[in-house]
Short mmCIF file of C-alpha atoms and ligand atoms in Angstrom, two decimals:
data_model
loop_
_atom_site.label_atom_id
_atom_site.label_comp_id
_atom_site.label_asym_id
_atom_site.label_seq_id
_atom_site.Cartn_x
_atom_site.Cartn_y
_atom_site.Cartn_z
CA UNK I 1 14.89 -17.25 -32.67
CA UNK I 2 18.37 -18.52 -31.07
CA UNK I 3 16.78 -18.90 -27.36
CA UNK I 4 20.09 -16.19 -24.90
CA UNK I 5 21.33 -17.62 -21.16
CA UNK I 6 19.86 -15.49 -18.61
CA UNK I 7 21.48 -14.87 -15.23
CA UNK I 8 19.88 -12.72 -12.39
CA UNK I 9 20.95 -10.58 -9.34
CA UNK I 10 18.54 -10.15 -6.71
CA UNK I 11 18.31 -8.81 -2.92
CA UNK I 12 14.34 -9.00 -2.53
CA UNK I 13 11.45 -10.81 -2.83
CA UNK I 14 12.04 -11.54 -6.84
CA UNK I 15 8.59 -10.26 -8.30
CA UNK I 16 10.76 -8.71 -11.44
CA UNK I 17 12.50 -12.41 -11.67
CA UNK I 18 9.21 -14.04 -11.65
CA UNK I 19 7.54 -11.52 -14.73
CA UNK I 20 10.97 -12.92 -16.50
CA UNK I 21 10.62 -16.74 -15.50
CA UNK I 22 6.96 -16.55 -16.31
CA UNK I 23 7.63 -15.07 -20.08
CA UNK I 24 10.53 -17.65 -20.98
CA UNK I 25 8.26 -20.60 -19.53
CA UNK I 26 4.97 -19.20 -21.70
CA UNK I 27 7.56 -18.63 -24.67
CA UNK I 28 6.93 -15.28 -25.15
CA UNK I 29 10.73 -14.55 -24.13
CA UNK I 30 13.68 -16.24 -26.12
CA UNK I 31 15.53 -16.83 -23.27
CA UNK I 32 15.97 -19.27 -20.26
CA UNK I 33 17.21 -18.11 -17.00
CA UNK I 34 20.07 -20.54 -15.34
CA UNK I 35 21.15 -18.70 -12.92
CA UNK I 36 20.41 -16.40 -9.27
CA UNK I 37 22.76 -15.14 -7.54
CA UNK I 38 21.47 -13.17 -4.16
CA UNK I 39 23.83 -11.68 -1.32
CA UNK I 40 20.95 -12.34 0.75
CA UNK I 41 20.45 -16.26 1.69
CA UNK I 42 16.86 -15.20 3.02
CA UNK I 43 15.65 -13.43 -0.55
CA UNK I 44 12.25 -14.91 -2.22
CA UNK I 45 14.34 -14.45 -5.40
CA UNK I 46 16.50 -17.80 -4.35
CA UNK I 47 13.26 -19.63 -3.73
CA UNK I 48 11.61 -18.27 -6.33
CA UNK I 49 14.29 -19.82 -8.23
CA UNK I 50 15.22 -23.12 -7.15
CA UNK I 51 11.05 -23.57 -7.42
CA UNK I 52 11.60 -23.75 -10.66
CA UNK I 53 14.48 -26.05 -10.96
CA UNK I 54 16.96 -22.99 -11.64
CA UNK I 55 19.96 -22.50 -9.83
CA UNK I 56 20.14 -20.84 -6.91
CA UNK I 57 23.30 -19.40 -5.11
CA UNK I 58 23.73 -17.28 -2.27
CA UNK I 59 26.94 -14.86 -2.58
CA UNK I 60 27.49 -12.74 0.61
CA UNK I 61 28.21 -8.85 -0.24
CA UNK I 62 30.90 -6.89 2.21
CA UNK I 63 30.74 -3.41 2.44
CA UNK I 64 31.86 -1.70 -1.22
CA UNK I 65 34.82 -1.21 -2.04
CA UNK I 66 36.09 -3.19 0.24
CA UNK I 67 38.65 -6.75 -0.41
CA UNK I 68 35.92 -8.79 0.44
CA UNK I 69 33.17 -7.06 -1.72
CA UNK I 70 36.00 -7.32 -4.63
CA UNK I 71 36.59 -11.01 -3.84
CA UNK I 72 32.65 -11.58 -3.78
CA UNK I 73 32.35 -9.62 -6.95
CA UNK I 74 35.05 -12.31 -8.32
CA UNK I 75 33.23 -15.36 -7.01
CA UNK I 76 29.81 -13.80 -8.93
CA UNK I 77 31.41 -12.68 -12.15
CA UNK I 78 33.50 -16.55 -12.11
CA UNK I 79 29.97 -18.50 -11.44
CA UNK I 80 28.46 -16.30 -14.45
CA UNK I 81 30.88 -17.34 -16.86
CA UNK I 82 30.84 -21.06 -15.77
CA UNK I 83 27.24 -20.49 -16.49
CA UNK I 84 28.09 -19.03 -19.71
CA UNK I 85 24.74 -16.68 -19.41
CA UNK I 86 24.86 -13.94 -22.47
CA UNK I 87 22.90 -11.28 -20.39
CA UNK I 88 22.67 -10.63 -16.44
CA UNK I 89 19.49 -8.88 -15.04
CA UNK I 90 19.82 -7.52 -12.02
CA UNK I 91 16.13 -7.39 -10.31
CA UNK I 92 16.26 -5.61 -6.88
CA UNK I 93 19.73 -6.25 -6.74
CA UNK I 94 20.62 -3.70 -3.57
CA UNK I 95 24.13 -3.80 -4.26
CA UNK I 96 26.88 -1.65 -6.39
CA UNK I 97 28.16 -4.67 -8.52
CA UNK I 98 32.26 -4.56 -9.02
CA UNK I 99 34.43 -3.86 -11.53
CA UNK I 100 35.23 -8.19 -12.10
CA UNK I 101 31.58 -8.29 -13.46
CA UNK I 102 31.66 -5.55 -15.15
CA UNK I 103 34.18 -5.92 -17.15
CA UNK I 104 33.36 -9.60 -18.22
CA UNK I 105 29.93 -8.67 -19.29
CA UNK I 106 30.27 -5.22 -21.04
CA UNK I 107 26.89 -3.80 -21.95
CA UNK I 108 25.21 -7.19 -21.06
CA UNK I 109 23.92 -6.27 -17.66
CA UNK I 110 20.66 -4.63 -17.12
CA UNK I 111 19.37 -2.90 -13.89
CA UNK I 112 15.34 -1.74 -13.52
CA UNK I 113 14.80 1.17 -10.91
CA UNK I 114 11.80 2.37 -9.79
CA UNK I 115 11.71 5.63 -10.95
CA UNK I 116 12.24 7.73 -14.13
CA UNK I 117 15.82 8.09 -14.09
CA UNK I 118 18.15 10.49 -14.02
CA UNK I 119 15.41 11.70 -11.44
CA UNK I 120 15.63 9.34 -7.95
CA UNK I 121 18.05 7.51 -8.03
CA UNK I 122 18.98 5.10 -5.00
CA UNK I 123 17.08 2.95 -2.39
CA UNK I 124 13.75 4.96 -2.40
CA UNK I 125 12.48 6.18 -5.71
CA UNK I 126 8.94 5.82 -4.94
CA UNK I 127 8.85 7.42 -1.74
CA UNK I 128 11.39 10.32 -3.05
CA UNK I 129 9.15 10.94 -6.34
CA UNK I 130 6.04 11.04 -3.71
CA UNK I 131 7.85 13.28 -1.52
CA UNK I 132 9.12 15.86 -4.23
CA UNK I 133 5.52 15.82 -5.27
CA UNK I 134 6.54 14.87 -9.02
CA UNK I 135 2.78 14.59 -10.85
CA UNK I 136 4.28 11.27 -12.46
CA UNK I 137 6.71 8.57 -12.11
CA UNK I 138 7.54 5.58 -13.32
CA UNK I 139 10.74 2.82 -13.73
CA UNK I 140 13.56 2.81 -16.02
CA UNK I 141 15.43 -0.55 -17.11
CA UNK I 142 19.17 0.16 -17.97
CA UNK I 143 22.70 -1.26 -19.02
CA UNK I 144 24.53 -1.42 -15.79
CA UNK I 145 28.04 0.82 -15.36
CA UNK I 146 30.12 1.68 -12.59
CA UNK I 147 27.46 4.49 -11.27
CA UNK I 148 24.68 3.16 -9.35
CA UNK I 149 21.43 3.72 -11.42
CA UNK I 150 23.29 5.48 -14.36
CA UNK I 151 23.78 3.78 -18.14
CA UNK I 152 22.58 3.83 -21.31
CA UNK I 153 18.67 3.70 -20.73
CA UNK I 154 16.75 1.05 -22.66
CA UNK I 155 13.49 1.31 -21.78
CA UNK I 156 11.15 3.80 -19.68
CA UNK I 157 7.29 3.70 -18.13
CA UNK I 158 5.58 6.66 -17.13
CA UNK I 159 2.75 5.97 -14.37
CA UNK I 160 0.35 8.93 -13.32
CA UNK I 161 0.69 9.76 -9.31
CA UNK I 162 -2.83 9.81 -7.77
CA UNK I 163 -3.45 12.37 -5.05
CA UNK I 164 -4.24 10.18 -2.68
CA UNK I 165 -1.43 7.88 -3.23
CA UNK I 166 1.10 6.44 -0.25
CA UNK I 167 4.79 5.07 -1.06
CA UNK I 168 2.84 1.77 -0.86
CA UNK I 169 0.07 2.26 -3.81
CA UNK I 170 2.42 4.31 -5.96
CA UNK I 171 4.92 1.29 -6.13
CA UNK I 172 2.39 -1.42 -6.45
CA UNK I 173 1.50 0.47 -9.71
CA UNK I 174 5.31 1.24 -10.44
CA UNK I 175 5.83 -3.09 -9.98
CA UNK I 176 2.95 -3.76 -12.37
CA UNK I 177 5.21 -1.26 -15.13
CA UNK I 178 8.01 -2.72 -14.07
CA UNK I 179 6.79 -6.25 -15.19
CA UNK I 180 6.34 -5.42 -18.50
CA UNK I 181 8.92 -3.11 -19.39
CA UNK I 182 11.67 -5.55 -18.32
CA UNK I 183 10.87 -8.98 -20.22
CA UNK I 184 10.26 -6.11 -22.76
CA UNK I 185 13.82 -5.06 -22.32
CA UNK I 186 15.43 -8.43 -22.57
CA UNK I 187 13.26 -9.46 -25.50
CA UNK I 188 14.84 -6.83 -27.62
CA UNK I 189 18.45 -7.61 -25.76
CA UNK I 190 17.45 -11.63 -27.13
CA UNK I 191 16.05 -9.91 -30.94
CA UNK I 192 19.82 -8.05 -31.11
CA UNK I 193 18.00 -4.79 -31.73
CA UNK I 194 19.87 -2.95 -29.02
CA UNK I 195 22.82 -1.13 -30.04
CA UNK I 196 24.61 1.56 -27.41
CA UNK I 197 26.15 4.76 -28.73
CA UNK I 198 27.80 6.73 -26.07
CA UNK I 199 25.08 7.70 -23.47
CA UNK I 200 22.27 5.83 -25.98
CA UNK I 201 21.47 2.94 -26.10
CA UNK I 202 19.11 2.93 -29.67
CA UNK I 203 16.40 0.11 -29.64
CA UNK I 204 16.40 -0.69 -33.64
CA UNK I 205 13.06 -1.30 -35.33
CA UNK I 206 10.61 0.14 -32.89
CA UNK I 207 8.77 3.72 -32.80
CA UNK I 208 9.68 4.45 -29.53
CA UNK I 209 10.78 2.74 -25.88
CA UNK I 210 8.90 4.72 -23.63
CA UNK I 211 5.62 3.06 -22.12
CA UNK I 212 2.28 5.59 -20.36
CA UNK I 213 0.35 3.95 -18.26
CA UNK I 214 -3.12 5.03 -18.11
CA UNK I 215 -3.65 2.73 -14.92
CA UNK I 216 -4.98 5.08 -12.10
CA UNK I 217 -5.90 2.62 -9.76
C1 LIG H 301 11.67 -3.20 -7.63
O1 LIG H 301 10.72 -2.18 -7.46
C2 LIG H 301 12.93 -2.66 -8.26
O2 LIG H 301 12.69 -1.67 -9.22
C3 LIG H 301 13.64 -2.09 -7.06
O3 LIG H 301 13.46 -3.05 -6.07
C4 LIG H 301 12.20 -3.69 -6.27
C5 LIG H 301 12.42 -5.18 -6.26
O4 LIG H 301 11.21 -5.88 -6.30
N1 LIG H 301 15.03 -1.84 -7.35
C6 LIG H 301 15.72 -0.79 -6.90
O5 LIG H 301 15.24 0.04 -6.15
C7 LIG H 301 17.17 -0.72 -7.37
N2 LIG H 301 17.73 0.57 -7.10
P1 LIG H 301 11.18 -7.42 -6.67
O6 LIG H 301 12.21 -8.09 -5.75
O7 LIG H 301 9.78 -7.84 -6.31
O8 LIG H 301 11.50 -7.56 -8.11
#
């Protein structure tokens, strides 16, 4: 299997990343990440990165829509290409990326959110499952377009809410999800099985792309 150039977009501490880095190290994912790209110079994702002798870069984000969030968007989508990655991940990435990227990497840019989307989208999808009082949640990984957390969804985890659960033990058991379900995600992206029709995006060869997690701790 032809081994796919992985880029990554991150705001946070890079725990998503690191599932990714792990699997193409242990070879259970064709694919080799060369380069992270954070608007924050502080993010664990950087260090994360450069830890592991991957290149790091630190791209400040203006306010969006603004000429300085386009010319950022510019500087990320031109270090991409000179990168010449075939897929982009973005893993906490806490921005709205811009039309440059976009368009130079149609349907080969993937988001993960921490809830099941089209419910909760935005900043807090743990806390505003929790506070709906939803009876389960879980994270969706998705091709990125020009809506914040909207796309052609690839994959999907279901986790059970607890009754006792806080914002902080639902998401721990949201991250664990998201771990798997996002190497899973790029795996396929790396196997060519993922073909997008309209508002679809149909994984070929499997019985289905959505994970339950029976983990209730
Ligand atoms: C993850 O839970 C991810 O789903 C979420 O940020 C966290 C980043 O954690 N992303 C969003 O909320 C995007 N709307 P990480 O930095 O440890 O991977």
């Amino acid at each position: 299997m032809p081994t796919i150039r992985l880029g990554a977009l991150a705001s946070g501490g890079g725990t998503n990343l690191q599932s990714i880095i792990d699997r193409c190290e242990d070879g259970r994912l064709d694919a080799e990440v060369v380069m992270v790209i954070s608007d924050r110079l502080e993010a664990g994702a950087l260090e994360r990165a450069r830890k592991h002798g991957i290149a790091a870069l630190h791209v400040p984000v203006a306010k969006t829509g603004t000429d300085e969030w386009l010319e950022a968007d510019r500087r990320i989508t031109d270090a991409f290409l000179e990168a010449r990655v075939d897929l982009i991940c973005m893993a906490g990435y806490m921005r709205v990326i811009g039309p440059h990227l976009l368009g130079a990497f149609p349907h080969r840019i993937m988001n993960i959110h921490p809830a099941l989307l089209p419910a909760f989208k935005g900043m807090h999808g743990q806390r505003d499952a929790l506070e709906y009082g939803t009876k389960v949640a879980g994270a969706t990984v998705h091709f990125a377009d020009p809506d914040f957390d909207m796309g052609p969804i690839i994959i999907q985890a279901v986790v059970l809410v607890r009754e006792d659960d806080t914002e902080a033990t639902l998401a721990a058991r949201i991250l664990r999800q998201e771990h798997e379900i996002y190497p899973q995600a790029v795996q396929w992206f790396a196997e060519g099985r993922l073909r997008v029709e309209g508002r679809r995006c149909v994984v070929e060869g499997v019985d289905t792309a959505a994970r339950i997690s029976i983990d209730a701790s």
